[in-house]
């Protein structure tokens, strides 16, 4: 930043701590601006919410321009990036190009322009990709769900699905460019398609929500249809052109039988599901507005495990939500044990301004939230270790993602691994990759293994990762 002419800060607003980090940087940015008067600072991401426009300048005094997430593609045009030091217009004022809509009485950005902007960028080959092996593929923007604690519907706006053919076209291009793994992205990918127009070619698609607001899901594409279409892209010898297909995030509310059948039928779909549960107690779930009960969640999971034997499952949990009693928290711990998750992403509840839950008292004291979080993480560490130990002695296909920089604690893990041929190879380096079940796997091998799928014999299991020996062909 010390030498930059333009600083773009991409923000997360899911918890207060993330926003505080950026607020805490304002002094540093202000000092940089006085040293370099040409420096411009742009803030984008979920901290830029339409309803907060007035407060943004106060909270982020060093920032010159604010762009909502749906306005990000305009960064280049609106800042005239050919000359970053040019004048910055009255962004966010009247004439703002990003469209808005209302959620209740709150004005929120709407990602109306993103599907077309994305299609144009894909057509021009100008999508920035962070990897030549794995690619993100957005399929739906925004969120229409009713989670009372969550800022996302206010920062990202309502759900906007990308056209079916645009997504399949992008997947085809990724396959042609040699990508080995594609992850379909959205706040709730299971809702894909409900806002698209019905078409005769999707006449066979039908589903019904089991609870809550009903949607007309007849004759429109859905995630199952999309997965089948991408899985159907094949090489000349009939193998999936994209060998690994993943999707995040799934809301249990819209997890249809059609989707479960597609997971079972499509060989490219990886045997891993991230299915956030948030709490193990029905009363808390109702207060959270999650629209399912634990019984429903467990029924969905049982169906998936039956359809895709051995599938790994991860989840998100919030501890210390408004009114959560000790007994309700214990219910969450019991659920973790009953499900036996491979991975849990847990956080203490953080009230977010403007969300419905701020009308409820945030009555679990911070030290209790912290204690519950630590207790949950300690329990999950044991469960994760047990799940990982089940892989010992087995051979897994690992997509090697990169070379791992050496770290001191790796030596301890190395001591547990039997030296294999790859480790004795003087050209071998430490590599890391993922199994189809999304397990992080450490191994030794030649740098040329990066980007390829290799067979690895698992010799060591920790709570968060596996270590194995490369099976040389
Ligand atoms: N749409 C996804 C879903 O429904 O799981 C992901 C949403 S959010 C980006 C990821 C996770 O952040 C949520 O699953 C939830 O556990 C957590 N989260 C959201 N709002 C939170 C809040 N106010 N306090 C603590 N955690 C929160
Ligand atoms: Fe937030 Fe719920 Fe939407 Fe996920 S589904 S982004 S938790 S409102």
XYZ file of C-alpha atoms and ligand atoms in Angstrom:
508
model
C 0.000 0.000 0.000
C 2.950 2.310 0.688
C 3.671 2.684 -3.025
C 0.151 2.289 -4.450
C -1.828 4.919 -6.335
C -5.060 3.045 -5.826
C -6.126 0.902 -2.888
C -9.259 -1.221 -3.243
C -10.509 -2.779 -0.013
C -12.848 -5.717 -0.381
C -14.827 -6.155 2.819
C -16.697 -8.868 4.659
C -19.563 -7.879 6.944
C -20.740 -11.245 8.197
C -19.449 -10.511 11.707
C -18.607 -7.259 13.430
C -14.935 -8.202 13.839
C -14.380 -8.197 10.071
C -15.750 -4.654 9.719
C -13.767 -3.463 12.732
C -10.533 -4.503 11.033
C -11.183 -2.142 8.138
C -12.323 0.675 10.416
C -9.069 0.194 12.342
C -7.054 0.799 9.162
C -8.476 4.259 8.477
C -5.709 6.107 10.337
C -2.994 4.281 8.410
C -4.748 5.008 5.115
C -5.146 8.683 6.019
C -1.392 8.924 6.703
C -0.636 7.284 3.355
C -2.927 9.768 1.624
C -1.201 12.769 3.175
C 2.159 11.368 2.036
C 0.780 10.671 -1.455
C -2.023 13.113 -2.340
C -2.694 11.170 -5.551
C -3.698 8.037 -3.642
C -7.342 6.991 -4.010
C -9.076 4.497 -1.738
C -12.129 2.495 -2.786
C -14.163 0.345 -0.425
C -16.353 -2.418 -1.767
C -17.854 -5.727 -0.589
C -20.587 -6.381 1.934
C -19.763 -3.465 4.245
C -21.145 -1.148 1.558
C -24.894 -1.326 2.065
C -27.344 1.088 0.529
C -29.087 1.768 3.834
C -25.773 2.725 5.431
C -24.658 5.287 2.840
C -24.769 8.180 5.314
C -22.750 6.351 7.939
C -20.083 5.078 5.526
C -18.158 8.353 5.220
C -18.165 8.736 8.993
C -16.977 5.164 9.618
C -14.452 5.084 6.778
C -13.153 8.668 6.516
C -10.111 7.741 4.390
C -12.235 6.216 1.638
C -12.903 8.175 -1.570
C -15.505 5.924 -3.149
C -17.894 3.210 -2.023
C -19.107 0.477 -4.363
C -21.738 -2.054 -3.315
C -20.894 -5.680 -4.202
C -23.221 -5.491 -7.209
C -21.350 -2.386 -8.353
C -17.897 -3.981 -8.304
C -17.707 -4.557 -12.072
C -17.987 -0.806 -12.529
C -14.690 -0.302 -10.764
C -12.839 -0.017 -14.040
C -15.313 2.312 -15.778
C -16.179 4.529 -12.890
C -12.655 5.063 -11.701
C -11.261 5.397 -15.191
C -8.583 2.936 -14.205
C -6.517 3.926 -17.211
C -5.731 6.858 -14.938
C -6.285 5.839 -11.354
C -5.551 9.310 -10.061
C -8.361 10.879 -12.060
C -11.314 12.449 -10.324
C -13.768 10.141 -8.597
C -17.403 10.982 -9.190
C -20.216 11.125 -6.694
C -20.540 7.393 -6.370
C -23.590 6.168 -4.540
C -25.393 9.446 -5.098
C -28.222 9.978 -7.603
C -27.240 8.476 -10.931
C -25.565 5.495 -9.338
C -25.538 2.816 -11.989
C -26.187 -0.132 -9.674
C -29.912 -0.731 -9.286
C -31.664 -1.042 -5.937
C -34.750 -2.775 -4.615
C -36.406 -2.945 -1.207
C -36.307 -5.657 1.418
C -39.147 -4.877 3.799
C -38.544 -1.166 4.172
C -34.804 -1.323 3.601
C -33.285 -0.243 0.287
C -30.766 -2.845 -0.872
C -28.575 -3.257 -3.941
C -29.846 -5.686 -6.588
C -27.434 -7.713 -8.662
C -29.491 -7.178 -11.825
C -26.498 -6.293 -13.942
C -24.085 -8.965 -12.680
C -25.251 -11.910 -14.855
C -24.765 -9.854 -18.049
C -21.468 -8.330 -16.878
C -20.165 -11.785 -16.059
C -21.248 -13.186 -19.430
C -19.458 -10.298 -21.181
C -16.282 -10.836 -19.141
C -16.381 -14.579 -19.882
C -16.845 -13.814 -23.603
C -13.872 -11.440 -23.595
C -11.720 -13.829 -21.570
C -11.224 -11.139 -18.934
C -12.365 -13.028 -15.825
C -9.526 -12.959 -13.294
C -8.731 -16.496 -12.131
C -6.594 -17.180 -9.084
C -5.663 -20.689 -10.173
C -5.179 -22.652 -13.371
C -6.480 -25.824 -11.684
C -9.615 -24.914 -9.727
C -12.162 -22.292 -10.694
C -15.128 -20.634 -9.010
C -18.246 -20.412 -11.116
C -20.969 -18.122 -9.734
C -24.459 -19.386 -10.569
C -26.672 -17.239 -8.337
C -26.121 -13.850 -6.711
C -27.774 -12.526 -3.548
C -29.915 -14.307 -0.990
C -33.689 -14.545 -0.420
C -33.546 -16.528 2.796
C -34.952 -15.534 6.141
C -32.048 -16.077 8.557
C -32.695 -13.399 11.162
C -29.023 -12.984 12.152
C -27.642 -12.519 8.664
C -26.559 -9.369 6.849
C -26.198 -11.021 3.437
C -29.743 -10.321 2.122
C -29.106 -6.639 2.953
C -25.643 -6.467 1.434
C -26.109 -8.729 -1.580
C -29.796 -8.157 -2.342
C -32.339 -10.706 -3.572
C -31.479 -13.855 -5.498
C -30.585 -13.428 -9.161
C -29.786 -16.616 -11.080
C -27.470 -16.518 -14.042
C -28.972 -17.858 -17.275
C -28.544 -21.641 -17.565
C -26.729 -21.547 -20.916
C -24.290 -18.843 -19.741
C -23.201 -21.083 -16.876
C -22.818 -24.177 -19.036
C -20.885 -22.076 -21.569
C -18.510 -20.848 -18.852
C -18.048 -24.433 -17.621
C -17.279 -25.565 -21.182
C -14.629 -22.847 -21.517
C -13.104 -23.839 -18.174
C -12.932 -27.451 -19.326
C -11.294 -26.387 -22.598
C -8.756 -24.320 -20.633
C -7.787 -27.439 -18.674
C -9.408 -26.736 -15.306
C -9.667 -29.906 -13.228
C -12.124 -28.651 -10.644
C -15.058 -26.239 -10.720
C -17.051 -25.042 -7.729
C -20.522 -23.679 -8.401
C -20.984 -20.680 -6.147
C -23.853 -18.905 -4.478
C -25.136 -18.006 -1.033
C -27.722 -20.678 -1.622
C -27.052 -22.707 -4.742
C -30.013 -24.997 -4.000
C -32.352 -22.151 -4.922
C -30.808 -21.774 -8.363
C -33.319 -21.074 -11.137
C -36.508 -20.171 -9.262
C -36.336 -16.601 -10.603
C -35.688 -17.605 -14.238
C -38.452 -17.845 -16.839
C -40.013 -21.268 -17.448
C -38.952 -22.943 -20.710
C -40.389 -25.973 -22.524
C -37.021 -27.785 -22.311
C -37.349 -27.751 -18.500
C -40.999 -28.895 -18.437
C -39.998 -32.038 -16.543
C -38.533 -30.012 -13.654
C -40.858 -29.806 -10.686
C -40.427 -29.449 -6.941
C -42.231 -28.067 -3.948
C -40.916 -26.465 -0.810
C -41.789 -28.457 2.286
C -42.186 -25.321 4.463
C -42.326 -21.542 4.376
C -42.925 -19.238 1.406
C -43.885 -21.231 -1.660
C -42.154 -20.709 -4.999
C -43.324 -21.766 -8.446
C -40.593 -24.269 -9.253
C -42.261 -25.800 -12.291
C -40.602 -25.756 -15.720
C -37.543 -23.734 -14.657
C -33.969 -24.988 -14.472
C -32.738 -26.049 -11.038
C -29.371 -27.004 -9.557
C -29.940 -30.688 -10.359
C -30.463 -29.847 -14.022
C -27.387 -27.627 -14.057
C -25.181 -30.257 -12.440
C -26.352 -32.866 -14.931
C -25.604 -30.501 -17.843
C -22.063 -29.719 -16.619
C -21.420 -33.370 -15.796
C -22.611 -34.125 -19.325
C -19.675 -32.167 -20.830
C -17.438 -35.073 -21.798
C -14.038 -35.668 -23.334
C -13.693 -37.591 -26.614
C -13.290 -40.823 -24.634
C -16.434 -40.169 -22.590
C -14.938 -38.991 -19.288
C -16.287 -35.848 -17.523
C -14.497 -32.864 -19.091
C -14.374 -31.306 -15.603
C -13.365 -34.224 -13.381
C -14.347 -32.569 -10.117
C -17.554 -30.606 -9.676
C -18.430 -29.020 -6.325
C -21.063 -26.559 -5.124
C -21.426 -24.237 -2.101
C -23.487 -23.304 -0.148
C -26.536 -25.487 0.321
C -29.423 -24.417 2.544
C -31.264 -27.471 3.931
C -34.598 -25.752 3.184
C -34.274 -26.194 -0.592
C -32.371 -29.468 -0.717
C -34.549 -31.410 -3.151
C -34.795 -35.099 -3.976
C -33.922 -34.099 -7.534
C -30.610 -32.707 -6.311
C -29.855 -35.821 -4.263
C -30.507 -37.984 -7.323
C -28.171 -35.810 -9.417
C -25.392 -36.124 -6.818
C -25.739 -39.894 -6.948
C -25.903 -40.103 -10.746
C -23.140 -37.709 -11.825
C -19.611 -39.121 -11.613
C -17.944 -35.701 -11.630
C -19.753 -34.467 -8.501
C -17.369 -34.768 -5.558
C -18.451 -36.804 -2.557
C -18.648 -33.843 -0.197
C -21.529 -31.687 0.990
C -21.394 -28.490 3.008
C -24.768 -28.272 4.731
C -24.957 -25.516 7.355
C -27.129 -26.436 10.339
C -26.418 -23.374 12.580
C -27.966 -24.937 15.732
C -28.998 -28.330 17.069
C -32.150 -27.004 18.715
C -35.530 -26.480 17.017
C -36.508 -23.462 19.139
C -33.246 -21.692 18.282
C -33.608 -22.657 14.622
C -37.098 -21.117 14.558
C -35.765 -17.933 16.155
C -32.984 -17.935 13.566
C -35.598 -18.166 10.776
C -33.909 -21.218 9.264
C -37.181 -22.887 8.121
C -36.255 -26.468 9.022
C -36.260 -28.669 12.099
C -33.471 -30.975 13.202
C -35.673 -33.901 12.205
C -35.948 -32.534 8.666
C -32.187 -31.826 8.525
C -31.340 -35.338 9.669
C -33.817 -36.853 7.215
C -32.141 -34.970 4.314
C -28.708 -36.056 5.478
C -29.772 -39.699 5.811
C -31.144 -39.597 2.243
C -27.890 -38.123 0.963
C -25.728 -40.630 2.827
C -27.839 -43.444 1.433
C -27.588 -42.057 -2.116
C -23.855 -41.235 -1.919
C -22.202 -43.710 0.452
C -19.104 -42.344 2.170
C -19.921 -38.698 1.397
C -18.112 -36.275 3.717
C -20.206 -33.608 5.403
C -19.264 -30.213 6.800
C -21.389 -27.515 8.410
C -21.606 -24.021 9.892
C -22.700 -23.410 13.489
C -23.460 -20.232 15.417
C -23.135 -20.420 19.209
C -24.651 -17.972 21.670
C -27.503 -16.791 19.464
C -30.107 -14.637 21.247
C -31.721 -16.601 24.077
C -29.648 -19.764 23.568
C -29.782 -21.689 26.864
C -27.134 -24.106 28.093
C -29.504 -26.995 27.322
C -30.008 -25.720 23.754
C -26.256 -25.427 23.289
C -25.871 -29.003 24.562
C -28.372 -29.972 21.841
C -25.922 -28.610 19.258
C -23.082 -30.664 20.756
C -25.278 -33.777 20.630
C -26.052 -33.091 16.980
C -22.339 -32.795 16.158
C -21.791 -36.218 17.695
C -24.851 -37.747 16.049
C -23.932 -36.490 12.567
C -20.178 -36.923 13.018
C -19.173 -34.035 10.766
C -15.898 -34.027 8.905
C -15.507 -30.302 9.470
C -17.373 -27.588 11.367
C -17.027 -23.844 10.855
C -18.232 -22.275 14.080
C -18.607 -18.694 15.219
C -20.060 -16.814 18.160
C -23.183 -14.828 17.308
C -22.377 -11.248 16.332
C -25.357 -8.860 16.034
C -25.442 -7.146 12.647
C -27.123 -3.753 12.280
C -30.452 -3.778 10.458
C -31.002 -7.541 10.672
C -34.252 -8.813 12.278
C -32.350 -10.460 15.164
C -31.235 -7.068 16.476
C -34.810 -6.747 17.814
C -34.036 -9.689 20.129
C -31.819 -9.224 23.183
C -28.217 -10.356 22.583
C -28.337 -11.897 26.044
C -25.619 -14.567 26.006
C -22.626 -12.868 27.693
C -19.385 -12.702 25.648
C -17.487 -15.020 28.014
C -20.269 -17.628 27.749
C -20.210 -17.365 23.939
C -16.440 -17.846 24.002
C -16.651 -20.822 26.358
C -19.353 -22.488 24.230
C -17.330 -21.885 21.085
C -14.205 -23.440 22.622
C -16.173 -26.390 23.965
C -17.710 -27.015 20.553
C -14.374 -26.722 18.745
C -12.722 -29.110 21.218
C -15.481 -31.660 20.706
C -15.248 -31.312 16.929
C -11.472 -31.734 17.019
C -11.984 -35.235 18.401
C -14.755 -36.018 15.921
C -12.671 -34.690 13.015
C -9.699 -36.793 14.107
C -11.848 -39.911 14.294
C -13.317 -39.192 10.842
C -9.837 -38.685 9.405
C -8.451 -41.836 11.022
C -10.955 -43.814 8.985
C -8.787 -42.950 5.953
C -5.600 -44.489 7.364
C -4.179 -47.184 5.136
C -6.486 -46.271 2.255
C -5.606 -44.887 -1.127
C -7.213 -41.605 -2.169
C -7.131 -39.540 -5.357
C -5.625 -36.166 -4.566
C -5.800 -33.156 -6.851
C -2.473 -31.475 -6.107
C -3.049 -27.739 -5.709
C 0.411 -26.448 -4.930
C 3.768 -26.555 -3.228
C 3.617 -25.982 0.535
C 6.200 -23.681 2.043
C 8.135 -25.539 4.753
C 6.925 -24.896 8.306
C 8.501 -26.096 11.505
C 5.475 -28.055 12.756
C 5.438 -30.140 9.566
C 8.499 -31.989 10.844
C 6.538 -33.488 13.718
C 3.923 -34.790 11.303
C 6.649 -36.050 8.968
C 8.065 -38.184 11.728
C 4.818 -40.132 11.735
C 4.902 -40.808 8.033
C 6.781 -43.759 6.664
C 9.365 -42.495 4.135
C 8.131 -43.404 0.690
C 9.839 -43.423 -2.676
C 8.723 -39.853 -3.326
C 10.361 -38.562 -0.133
C 13.671 -40.198 -1.068
C 13.508 -38.506 -4.466
C 15.928 -35.534 -4.300
C 13.573 -33.491 -6.503
C 10.589 -34.030 -4.212
C 9.003 -31.047 -2.460
C 6.144 -30.736 0.047
C 2.837 -30.642 -1.811
C -0.761 -30.193 -0.719
C -4.036 -31.051 -2.366
C -7.551 -32.229 -1.711
C -9.310 -35.535 -1.917
C -12.698 -35.722 -3.623
C -14.154 -35.634 -0.112
C -12.447 -32.234 0.351
C -9.859 -33.522 2.820
C -6.635 -31.553 2.862
C -3.801 -34.002 2.089
C -0.070 -33.316 2.529
C 2.421 -35.364 0.533
C 5.840 -35.261 -1.069
C 6.295 -35.344 -4.805
C 7.787 -33.563 -7.762
C 6.573 -30.038 -8.549
C 5.269 -31.382 -11.867
C 2.498 -33.130 -9.880
C 0.813 -29.748 -9.296
C -2.454 -29.663 -11.230
C -2.672 -33.425 -11.602
C -4.655 -36.060 -9.766
C -2.413 -38.561 -8.005
C -3.022 -41.692 -5.946
C -1.882 -41.226 -2.341
C -1.618 -43.854 0.381
C -2.741 -42.262 3.678
C -0.227 -42.889 6.498
C -1.103 -40.193 9.010
C -4.331 -38.510 10.148
C -4.693 -35.317 12.171
C -7.936 -33.535 13.096
C -7.710 -31.120 10.160
C -5.597 -32.854 7.527
C -4.199 -36.136 6.237
C -0.659 -36.996 5.220
C 0.222 -39.651 2.712
C 2.725 -41.209 0.360
C 2.566 -40.769 -3.358
C 1.950 -44.006 -5.217
C 4.389 -43.788 -8.079
C 3.030 -45.157 -11.329
N -25.400 -18.815 2.671
C -24.571 -19.642 3.433
C -25.382 -20.372 4.470
O -26.575 -20.234 4.560
O -24.776 -21.120 5.193
C -23.389 -18.898 4.017
C -23.698 -17.640 4.690
S -22.560 -16.866 5.705
C -21.525 -16.040 4.580
C -21.543 -18.077 6.374
C -21.827 -18.339 7.818
O -21.632 -17.211 8.605
C -23.253 -18.769 8.152
O -23.515 -20.084 7.833
C -23.308 -18.511 9.624
O -22.905 -19.644 10.357
C -22.299 -17.386 9.832
N -22.961 -16.131 10.215
C -23.806 -15.386 9.480
N -24.242 -14.328 10.189
C -23.635 -14.406 11.408
C -23.694 -13.601 12.570
N -24.460 -12.528 12.619
N -22.942 -13.982 13.627
C -22.168 -15.093 13.586
N -22.080 -15.887 12.504
C -22.810 -15.550 11.425
Fe -27.313 -15.583 5.329
Fe -29.164 -17.459 5.601
Fe -28.745 -16.319 3.212
Fe -26.934 -17.988 4.242
S -29.026 -18.503 3.632
S -26.567 -15.990 3.290
S -27.059 -17.545 6.415
S -29.552 -15.301 5.016
